[in-house]
Amino acid sequence: MGGKIKGGDRLNSELRIRTPEGITFAYSLAGPVTRCTALAVDLFCVIVLATTLSKGLSLAGLLGMDIAGAFQMLGFFVISIGYGVVMEWSCRGQTLGKRLLRLRVMDAGGLRLRFHQVLMRNLLRAVDMLPAFYLLGGVVSLLSPRAQRLGDLAAGTIVIHQPRHRQPDLDQLLAGKFNSLREHPHLAARLRQRATAEEARLVLQALVRRDEFEPAARVTLFSELAEHFKTLVTFPAEVTDSMPDEQFIRNVVDVLFRQGTATGASAKNELKNLFDTPNPVDTLPARFSDLRETNNA
Amino acid sequence: MIIDLARFIATERPSWEELEQMLDVMERSPTHRLTFDAAKQFHFLYQKVSADLARIATFASEPDLLRYLESLTARAYAEIHETRQRGRQTTFMRWLGSDFPVVFRRHFQAFLLSVLVTLVGVGFGGMAVGLDPEAKEAVLPAMFANHLGDPAKRVAEEEKATKDRLGGSHASFASALMVNNIKVSILTLALGMTFGFGTLVSLFYNGVILGLVAVDYIRAGQTVFLLGWLLPHGVIEIPAILIAGQAGLMLGKALIGWGDRFPMQMRLRAIGADLMTLIGGVAVMLVWAGLIESFLSQHHQPVIPYWAKITFGMAELGALIWFLGWAGKSKGATA
């Protein structure tokens, strides 16, 4: 059990958890700026709730000034502490602000978040706030390898960021080009099998940003990429020799991301049938039905 | 290796959905217990989904499917590897009447240290005002301004008042006291994150104020008034602050980790639930103390005789000692 922190850049590190089954999954840790913004949203919510309460109580002035005053004081106190606790406990680690910014409180070991952890991290805001504007908590979370403020440290929690992943518009990117690699379906299948997810993302990004490169750099980059992919799978010389490197990479991306073959098309249909419900606000695909094809735009 | 994605999804999907349904049930009701067969099936499904994740991990073109399986694995991992006792269904009365005193006794040493530091503070405050009556003005915070003058004069004034001094604002005074005291307790606990140093300072300072006021009244020959005024709420309020100090010191000790071979993360994990039980109990005690202080302590001699208030205070103290020392004992042995 246990998480490992990866990434030298503290502002952009991730927590990797490797299960005894050898499976690794990663959470990207939330940075201080997003967390502060979420906090501001939550503060606003607390103020709105407290104002509503005091308006409500002034209407219920029949109770008498004394009782109304007492309820107002207690109410404000309970809201200011209870808001975070109740929201994070009932919405699986998310307050309204965290939900808007796609943050979530998690157990630092990847385990189930417990009520006492939620309570602890919210009560210990008292010391994180010191001396003013969460200075102590902010400094501690910048120094902490898991970006934890003191409350997170004591409660054993982390705050993760779940960004929305968008696929670039492949149809436009690869529009109308004939792909000679597809003439060798077994080699194309082998390419799909051997290319790692990182390699696939790399070539896709290279293609998406191709116009941002200097002409000379663009040629070098694509020639290096092409050379690498040719070592993964050897296509017949008559296919690759006459093909410019950039065109070869374009075809590789086409093979990796678009499955024009018979089986590929049916896989797409299968996915499309399964992911037909509208996407909820929450990005974590917690339900199978939450999944939806994003690259069919 | 996956050649045919459509077939892979079609054959594996029932397992994913079955695991998802089991997880939904388990996450919704923390008290849900699996039968032996269901637990075996759950473990089987977890391993199956893990294997599917490993297979799809190299499949670059399906990031959504990958994330879905990752999230499923992560959720199942959280359930399978959770070794802490699952939250059991508890009622407020059982938590307060049994869990709280049991946890208090489990960490009694930290409470003793908390008492000791406060007593040192009391001694220091008492000595300061004994040697130099001016010290009172230098140390007392603004909220105790009504204690700044001559105690004998204050007593005379309080006893003269024939009508209710607080007028009709008992309830708001009580809630102000509760909010303030609970905030102080939370801070005392939270300051444990300064390796316990902040908690020690806070306890010592509370002791100093207590010693200062007490010795001031005693020197002025107003011991009876002091007891009558302080005991009814003080016997609950002061122990509550001491328990908050106990929690803060436990937190400090877990951070420092003397003589403990476990890493800090595990030391903190081990006491987390106990700390929250303690601070919850403290909050309940302070609600009671706030009500008593506002509705009872502020009435003096002609209205309520001192002996009655002192007797009430002593009875409360006895009940508290019994509660913290013995309540929940039979259940505590198995807890």
XYZ file of C-alpha atoms in Angstrom:
632
model
C 0.000 0.000 0.000
C 0.982 3.605 -0.065
C 1.380 6.363 -2.500
C 4.485 7.593 -4.196
C 4.935 11.130 -5.307
C 6.173 11.682 -8.772
C 7.308 14.805 -10.500
C 10.017 17.202 -9.369
C 7.808 20.162 -10.063
C 5.899 20.611 -6.825
C 3.136 22.614 -8.428
C 2.346 19.876 -10.856
C 3.103 16.644 -9.092
C 0.993 13.571 -8.876
C 0.381 10.889 -6.336
C 0.879 7.402 -7.727
C -0.627 4.457 -5.958
C 0.587 1.020 -6.856
C -1.664 -1.805 -5.812
C -0.305 -5.219 -4.808
C -1.814 -6.486 -8.088
C 0.771 -4.361 -9.887
C -1.721 -1.828 -11.147
C -0.782 1.813 -10.874
C -3.186 4.679 -10.818
C -2.359 8.314 -10.344
C -4.025 11.372 -8.872
C -2.781 14.796 -9.866
C -2.440 17.022 -6.827
C -4.237 20.355 -6.763
C -2.117 23.492 -6.774
C -2.476 26.410 -4.357
C -4.089 28.770 -6.866
C -6.999 26.471 -7.725
C -7.457 25.667 -4.072
C -7.576 29.361 -3.127
C -10.146 30.009 -5.847
C -12.274 27.127 -4.595
C -11.953 28.521 -1.087
C -13.168 31.928 -2.273
C -16.236 30.305 -3.864
C -16.912 28.412 -0.636
C -16.533 31.571 1.453
C -19.086 33.221 -0.782
C -21.453 30.281 -0.236
C -21.001 30.530 3.541
C -21.763 34.251 3.446
C -24.883 33.671 1.330
C -26.074 30.948 3.723
C -25.404 33.116 6.776
C -27.181 36.114 5.247
C -30.164 33.944 4.369
C -30.224 32.682 7.922
C -30.159 36.161 9.443
C -32.880 37.380 7.047
C -34.946 34.345 7.964
C -34.460 35.012 11.644
C -35.394 38.675 11.361
C -38.650 37.548 9.759
C -39.121 35.183 12.664
C -38.654 38.105 15.053
C -41.740 36.864 16.840
C -39.432 34.627 18.830
C -38.017 37.698 20.484
C -34.748 39.544 20.005
C -32.865 37.420 22.508
C -33.640 34.046 20.941
C -33.160 35.401 17.397
C -29.756 36.825 18.359
C -28.730 33.557 19.967
C -29.745 31.546 16.915
C -27.951 33.957 14.622
C -24.699 33.655 16.540
C -24.877 29.873 16.797
C -26.117 29.566 13.240
C -23.213 31.515 11.800
C -20.732 29.456 13.779
C -22.322 26.162 12.781
C -22.516 27.182 9.110
C -18.909 28.387 8.978
C -17.620 25.053 10.289
C -20.416 22.747 9.156
C -20.504 23.820 5.499
C -17.164 22.215 4.633
C -17.772 19.162 6.795
C -21.261 18.397 5.526
C -20.471 19.097 1.868
C -17.240 17.104 1.807
C -18.820 14.208 3.678
C -22.034 13.991 1.683
C -20.583 14.792 -1.760
C -17.606 12.422 -1.627
C -14.967 15.039 -0.874
C -16.337 18.010 -2.763
C -17.673 21.361 -1.635
C -19.354 23.619 -4.172
C -16.106 25.486 -4.851
C -14.151 22.262 -5.210
C -16.777 20.907 -7.591
C -16.585 23.985 -9.789
C -12.804 23.759 -9.972
C -12.808 19.981 -10.290
C -11.056 19.389 -6.999
C -11.741 16.529 -4.624
C -10.588 15.598 -1.140
C -9.182 12.073 -1.015
C -7.580 9.842 1.539
C -3.802 10.146 1.140
C -3.433 6.373 0.838
C -6.167 5.998 -1.750
C -8.478 4.492 0.860
C -12.027 5.421 1.770
C -12.425 8.951 3.148
C -13.672 8.773 6.741
C -15.881 11.216 8.595
C -13.278 12.030 11.219
C -10.815 12.919 8.475
C -13.255 15.392 6.948
C -13.974 16.893 10.383
C -10.295 17.102 11.287
C -9.193 18.860 8.097
C -11.983 21.399 8.511
C -11.368 22.067 12.220
C -7.657 22.520 11.664
C -8.359 25.452 9.375
C -8.095 27.331 12.687
C -4.333 26.910 12.592
C -3.903 26.931 8.796
C -5.483 30.386 8.693
C -2.816 31.852 10.967
C -1.577 34.543 11.027
C -3.907 35.719 8.237
C -5.251 34.630 4.846
C -4.180 30.985 5.207
C -0.521 32.035 5.173
C 0.711 29.178 7.347
C -1.374 26.562 5.537
C -0.277 27.946 2.164
C 3.410 27.854 3.009
C 3.139 24.356 4.459
C 1.298 23.060 1.391
C 3.926 24.544 -0.906
C 6.664 22.786 1.055
C 4.748 19.541 1.442
C 5.466 16.896 -1.192
C 1.762 16.042 -1.338
C 0.635 19.680 -1.329
C -1.017 19.206 2.061
C -1.856 22.027 4.442
C -1.605 21.295 8.181
C -5.216 20.106 8.330
C -4.618 17.680 5.458
C -1.445 16.452 7.098
C -3.187 15.716 10.388
C -6.227 14.162 8.731
C -4.214 12.150 6.194
C -6.018 13.658 3.214
C -4.954 15.130 -0.108
C -6.749 17.393 -2.549
C -6.631 16.177 -6.115
C -7.439 17.870 -9.381
C -9.482 16.031 -11.994
C -9.128 17.973 -15.215
C -11.496 17.446 -18.096
C -9.652 15.695 -20.880
C -10.548 16.756 -24.361
C -9.544 14.977 -27.500
C -8.518 17.184 -30.394
C -10.732 17.100 -33.437
C -9.128 14.263 -35.329
C -11.377 14.468 -38.366
C -10.155 17.959 -39.111
C -6.564 17.101 -38.277
C -6.416 14.100 -40.551
C -8.971 15.234 -43.104
C -9.101 13.561 -46.483
C -5.704 11.979 -46.459
C -5.191 8.539 -47.909
C -3.413 6.308 -45.402
C -1.209 3.718 -47.062
C -0.342 2.128 -43.694
C -3.872 0.794 -43.576
C -3.091 -1.397 -46.543
C -1.179 -3.568 -44.091
C -3.766 -4.227 -41.408
C -1.653 -6.723 -39.454
C 1.209 -4.200 -39.227
C -1.229 -1.461 -38.247
C -2.591 -3.701 -35.484
C 0.933 -4.387 -34.292
C 1.610 -0.637 -34.206
C -1.478 -0.077 -32.079
C -0.349 -2.797 -29.745
C 3.255 -1.675 -29.373
C 2.799 2.067 -29.069
C 2.397 3.130 -25.447
C -0.158 5.692 -24.353
C 2.647 8.217 -23.809
C 4.017 7.713 -27.315
C 0.542 8.097 -28.763
C -0.045 11.342 -26.876
C 3.371 12.593 -27.979
C 2.742 12.180 -31.701
C -0.765 13.549 -31.393
C 0.551 16.699 -29.674
C 3.318 17.041 -32.257
C 0.703 16.962 -34.993
C -1.683 19.345 -33.245
C 1.057 21.913 -32.702
C 2.865 21.394 -36.011
C 2.349 24.995 -37.128
C 3.923 26.424 -33.987
C 7.369 25.007 -34.781
C 10.203 26.686 -36.670
C 10.409 25.031 -40.123
C 13.815 23.461 -39.423
C 12.755 22.230 -35.977
C 9.583 20.825 -37.458
C 11.531 18.745 -39.958
C 13.954 17.467 -37.284
C 11.173 16.657 -34.841
C 9.084 14.707 -37.289
C 12.103 12.856 -38.638
C 13.051 11.796 -35.091
C 9.510 10.720 -34.359
C 9.244 8.806 -37.610
C 12.538 7.079 -36.957
C 11.328 5.997 -33.535
C 8.030 4.628 -34.791
C 9.750 2.788 -37.614
C 11.735 0.880 -34.977
C 8.471 -0.211 -33.332
C 6.992 -1.729 -36.454
C 8.783 -2.218 -39.761
C 6.485 -1.344 -42.637
C 7.504 -2.458 -46.145
C 10.052 -0.168 -47.744
C 7.803 0.721 -50.689
C 5.294 2.237 -48.252
C 7.653 4.260 -46.091
C 10.456 5.255 -48.485
C 8.431 7.603 -50.609
C 6.526 9.046 -47.668
C 7.651 12.294 -45.967
C 8.228 11.925 -42.212
C 5.359 14.205 -41.276
C 2.971 12.272 -43.478
C 4.173 9.039 -41.882
C 3.449 10.439 -38.391
C 0.052 11.652 -39.587
C -0.704 8.125 -40.719
C 0.541 6.712 -37.413
C -1.843 9.004 -35.522
C -4.620 7.908 -37.836
C -3.883 4.272 -37.074
C -3.619 4.851 -33.334
C -6.597 7.076 -32.780
C -9.012 6.340 -35.597
C -9.984 2.839 -36.281
C -11.211 2.799 -39.834
C -10.960 -0.965 -40.086
C -14.041 -3.113 -39.805
C -13.393 -4.121 -36.192
C -12.416 -0.601 -35.239
C -15.635 0.838 -36.582
C -17.687 -1.672 -34.651
C -15.723 -0.850 -31.502
C -16.643 2.787 -31.972
C -20.267 1.855 -32.382
C -20.120 -0.322 -29.307
C -18.685 2.564 -27.283
C -21.187 4.988 -28.732
C -24.050 2.714 -27.718
C -22.711 2.385 -24.224
C -21.890 6.027 -23.603
C -25.119 7.520 -24.842
C -26.252 9.276 -21.653
C -25.399 12.970 -21.248
C -22.159 13.765 -19.485
C -22.685 14.823 -15.851
C -20.861 17.811 -14.362
C -18.582 15.499 -12.453
C -15.637 14.432 -14.620
C -14.689 11.384 -12.654
C -16.286 8.627 -14.665
C -17.703 6.860 -11.647
C -20.441 5.176 -13.634
C -20.076 3.295 -16.827
C -22.835 5.426 -18.247
C -20.783 8.549 -17.411
C -18.390 7.587 -20.122
C -19.032 9.177 -23.414
C -17.149 9.406 -26.569
C -15.438 12.778 -26.600
C -13.720 12.645 -29.941
C -16.728 12.369 -32.182
C -17.185 16.130 -32.568
C -3.119 -7.585 -26.020
C -6.461 -6.528 -27.408
C -7.156 -7.057 -31.075
C -10.895 -6.596 -31.084
C -11.927 -3.751 -28.790
C -15.644 -4.238 -29.381
C -15.506 -7.853 -28.292
C -13.324 -6.975 -25.316
C -15.853 -4.409 -24.118
C -18.794 -6.689 -24.777
C -17.333 -9.642 -22.862
C -15.887 -7.686 -19.937
C -18.660 -5.175 -19.437
C -20.858 -7.385 -17.202
C -17.994 -7.737 -14.714
C -17.378 -3.990 -14.661
C -21.016 -3.283 -14.052
C -21.302 -5.908 -11.343
C -18.317 -4.448 -9.497
C -19.731 -0.954 -9.955
C -23.039 -2.017 -8.399
C -21.299 -3.654 -5.441
C -19.226 -0.524 -4.902
C -22.322 1.669 -5.045
C -23.933 -0.351 -2.274
C -20.790 -0.370 -0.139
C -20.182 3.352 -0.520
C -23.782 4.274 0.179
C -24.073 2.373 3.444
C -20.871 2.186 5.471
C -22.363 -0.481 7.737
C -23.079 -2.875 4.880
C -21.327 -6.194 5.380
C -20.559 -8.666 2.629
C -21.283 -12.351 3.057
C -18.324 -14.667 2.571
C -19.374 -15.547 -0.971
C -20.021 -11.905 -1.866
C -16.595 -10.942 -0.495
C -14.963 -13.640 -2.620
C -16.878 -12.446 -5.672
C -15.889 -8.836 -4.908
C -12.231 -9.794 -4.732
C -12.517 -11.779 -7.949
C -14.120 -8.840 -9.753
C -11.490 -6.458 -8.421
C -8.721 -8.626 -9.812
C -10.550 -9.010 -13.101
C -10.971 -5.254 -13.500
C -7.330 -4.753 -12.515
C -6.325 -7.158 -15.256
C -8.582 -5.387 -17.760
C -7.007 -2.089 -16.774
C -3.558 -3.533 -17.362
C -4.646 -4.688 -20.811
C -6.285 -1.441 -21.843
C -3.453 0.681 -20.374
C -1.429 0.374 -23.565
C -4.407 1.065 -25.759
C -3.763 4.672 -26.577
C -6.977 5.543 -28.329
C -9.445 4.982 -25.489
C -8.580 7.450 -22.721
C -12.155 7.512 -21.411
C -12.367 3.779 -21.026
C -8.962 3.837 -19.354
C -10.068 6.492 -16.876
C -13.270 4.610 -16.136
C -11.406 1.398 -15.350
C -8.857 3.373 -13.322
C -11.577 4.937 -11.226
C -13.245 1.555 -10.745
C -9.952 0.024 -9.634
C -9.263 2.953 -7.306
C -12.678 2.654 -5.674
C -12.363 -1.107 -5.227
C -8.817 -0.679 -3.938
C -10.124 1.705 -1.271
C -12.596 -0.920 -0.095
C -10.291 -3.925 -0.242
C -7.291 -2.393 1.435
C -9.192 -0.542 4.160
C -8.029 -2.175 7.383
C -9.524 0.321 9.814
C -12.763 -0.738 11.413
C -15.681 0.242 9.260
C -17.795 2.968 10.774
C -20.421 1.270 12.851
C -23.895 2.620 13.230
C -23.814 4.670 16.394
C -26.306 6.920 18.067
C -25.488 10.283 19.558
C -26.244 9.004 23.055
C -24.006 5.961 22.674
C -21.203 8.066 21.259
C -21.438 10.600 24.081
C -22.185 8.151 26.875
C -19.675 5.486 25.958
C -17.187 6.367 23.203
C -16.207 9.749 24.614
C -15.298 8.646 28.176
C -13.579 5.503 26.853
C -11.400 7.550 24.510
C -10.722 10.053 27.300
C -9.422 7.279 29.566
C -7.378 5.717 26.762
C -5.270 8.879 26.557
C -5.320 9.806 30.234
C -1.602 10.660 30.383
C -2.042 13.503 27.920
C -4.872 14.794 30.114
C -2.621 14.721 33.177
C 0.009 16.748 31.338
C -2.684 19.201 30.281
C -3.779 19.579 33.945
C -0.202 19.964 35.084
C 0.611 22.757 32.640
C -2.596 24.592 33.586
C -1.756 24.257 37.288
C 1.693 25.711 36.672
C -0.080 28.605 34.965
C -2.474 28.999 37.900
C 0.480 29.079 40.286
C 2.255 31.640 38.150
C -0.825 33.860 37.849
C -1.606 33.603 41.545
C 1.954 34.443 42.476
C 2.056 37.369 40.085
C -1.030 39.030 41.530
C 0.106 38.142 45.061
C 3.427 39.896 44.598
C 2.203 42.755 42.474
C -1.533 43.597 42.250
C -0.800 45.719 39.163
C 0.043 42.548 37.231
C -3.666 41.933 36.773
C -4.087 44.851 34.427
C -1.098 43.805 32.354
C -2.227 40.226 31.822
C -6.029 40.162 31.740
C -7.488 40.381 28.234
C -10.177 42.929 27.455
C -13.005 40.402 27.730
C -12.323 40.065 31.460
C -12.455 43.840 31.997
C -15.152 43.484 34.650
C -12.596 41.765 36.881
C -10.117 44.628 36.710
C -11.488 46.659 39.612
C -11.562 45.811 43.290
C -13.233 42.380 43.738
C -14.981 43.500 46.948
C -16.603 46.422 45.122
C -17.765 44.193 42.290
C -19.311 41.721 44.715
C -21.120 44.526 46.535
C -22.505 45.825 43.229
C -23.570 42.406 42.018
C -25.337 41.648 45.261
C -27.083 45.006 45.253
C -28.680 44.376 41.905
C -32.201 43.301 42.596
C -33.337 42.802 39.050
C -31.881 40.558 36.387
C -28.594 42.109 35.267
C -28.566 40.528 31.841
C -32.134 41.706 31.254
C -33.660 39.602 28.538
C -30.441 38.584 26.817
C -29.615 35.316 28.553
C -29.929 33.272 25.383
C -27.635 35.420 23.259
C -25.113 35.641 26.114
C -25.176 31.841 26.396
C -24.588 31.361 22.669
C -21.793 33.953 22.683
C -20.117 31.990 25.483
C -20.564 28.683 23.650
C -19.196 29.991 20.369
C -16.222 31.658 22.018
C -15.317 28.683 24.195
C -15.711 26.144 21.399
C -13.504 28.307 19.165
C -10.865 28.458 21.910
C -11.005 24.653 22.278
C -10.685 24.063 18.552
C -7.687 26.395 18.455
C -6.149 24.620 21.455
C -6.492 21.330 19.569
C -5.297 22.769 16.248
C -2.242 24.354 17.845
C -1.101 20.799 18.522
C 0.204 21.025 14.937
C 3.004 23.249 16.284
C 4.432 20.045 17.834
C 2.246 20.717 20.862
C 4.017 23.967 21.724
C 1.069 26.206 20.910
C -1.242 23.999 22.978
C 1.115 24.230 25.963
C 1.239 28.028 25.690
C -2.536 28.245 25.383
C -3.093 26.008 28.446
C -0.507 27.911 30.481
C -2.099 31.250 29.588
C -5.574 29.993 30.563
C -4.063 28.873 33.865
C -2.482 32.268 34.447
C -5.816 34.068 33.994
C -7.584 31.614 36.253
C -4.920 31.922 38.972
C -4.892 35.705 38.698
C -8.641 36.145 39.110
C -8.947 33.478 41.805
C -6.153 34.806 44.022
C -7.409 38.368 43.535
C -10.855 37.442 44.900
C -9.447 35.276 47.682
C -7.141 38.098 48.867
C -10.115 40.424 48.952
C -11.935 37.922 51.198
C -14.525 37.031 48.557
C -13.861 33.305 48.383
C -17.509 32.362 48.829
C -18.641 34.678 46.054
C -15.893 33.338 43.801
C -16.914 29.730 44.367
C -20.584 30.509 43.938
C -19.904 32.380 40.747
C -17.276 30.071 39.239
C -18.233 26.536 40.243
C -21.584 26.007 38.498
C -20.144 26.545 35.015
C -16.415 26.310 35.728
C -16.464 22.661 36.788
C -17.578 21.771 33.268
C -15.925 24.555 31.271
C -12.425 24.193 32.719
C -12.265 20.392 32.277
C -13.544 20.886 28.727
C -10.641 23.187 27.911
C -8.297 20.716 29.601
C -9.615 17.910 27.365
C -9.109 20.129 24.303
C -5.552 20.559 25.585
C -5.281 16.791 25.956
C -6.269 16.399 22.294
C -3.769 19.081 21.210
C -0.973 17.384 23.157
C -1.848 14.015 21.579
C -1.576 15.642 18.173
C 1.786 17.163 19.109
C 3.063 13.825 20.377
C 1.999 12.076 17.172
C 3.915 14.677 15.168
C 7.071 14.346 17.270
C 6.750 10.570 17.623
C 8.953 9.873 20.621
C 9.584 6.173 21.049
C 7.271 5.252 18.224
C 8.591 3.169 15.372
C 5.721 3.964 13.005
C 6.046 6.718 10.410
C 4.355 10.040 11.123
C 1.543 9.434 8.678
C 0.538 6.250 10.492
C 0.880 7.826 13.937
C -1.514 10.594 12.908
C -3.865 8.083 11.306
C -3.987 6.086 14.528
C -5.292 8.951 16.691
C -7.459 10.844 14.192
C -10.794 9.322 15.185
C -10.022 9.650 18.908
C -9.164 13.333 18.540
C -12.464 14.051 16.840
C -14.378 12.140 19.542
C -12.639 14.219 22.206
C -13.296 17.558 20.531
C -16.926 16.554 19.940
C -17.325 15.736 23.630
C -15.705 19.058 24.515
C -18.247 20.894 22.347
C -21.134 19.186 24.157
C -19.635 20.063 27.549
C -19.209 23.681 26.507
C -22.823 23.958 25.349
C -23.895 22.853 28.823
C -21.408 25.203 30.520
C -22.599 28.129 28.386
C -26.216 27.561 29.378
C -25.328 27.308 33.080
C -23.057 30.368 32.991
C -25.696 32.535 31.384
C -28.816 31.301 33.168
C -27.440 30.402 36.603
C -23.980 31.800 37.355
C -25.012 35.396 36.807
C -27.574 35.317 39.629
C -26.027 36.105 42.996
C -26.795 35.966 46.669
C -30.220 37.336 47.361
C -31.663 35.639 44.262
C -29.911 32.284 44.598
C -27.984 31.595 47.839
C -24.282 30.814 47.431
C -24.536 27.490 49.211
C -27.029 26.321 46.603
C -24.763 27.317 43.726
C -21.724 25.760 45.362
C -23.610 22.543 46.084
C -24.842 22.457 42.492
C -21.278 22.945 41.234
C -19.910 20.188 43.452
C -22.669 17.820 42.319
C -21.813 18.564 38.685
C -18.144 17.922 39.378
C -18.952 14.593 41.021
C -21.105 13.580 38.086
C -18.397 14.595 35.606
C -15.721 12.617 37.468
C -17.970 9.569 37.518
C -18.819 10.022 33.845
C -15.254 10.409 32.602
C -13.864 7.809 34.989
C -16.404 5.042 34.741
C -19.041 5.563 32.063
C -19.006 3.022 29.229
C -16.614 0.786 31.125
C -18.225 -2.565 30.373
C -18.507 -1.695 26.706
C -15.068 -0.111 26.787
C -13.442 -3.472 27.466
C -14.541 -4.728 24.076
C -14.215 -1.468 22.144
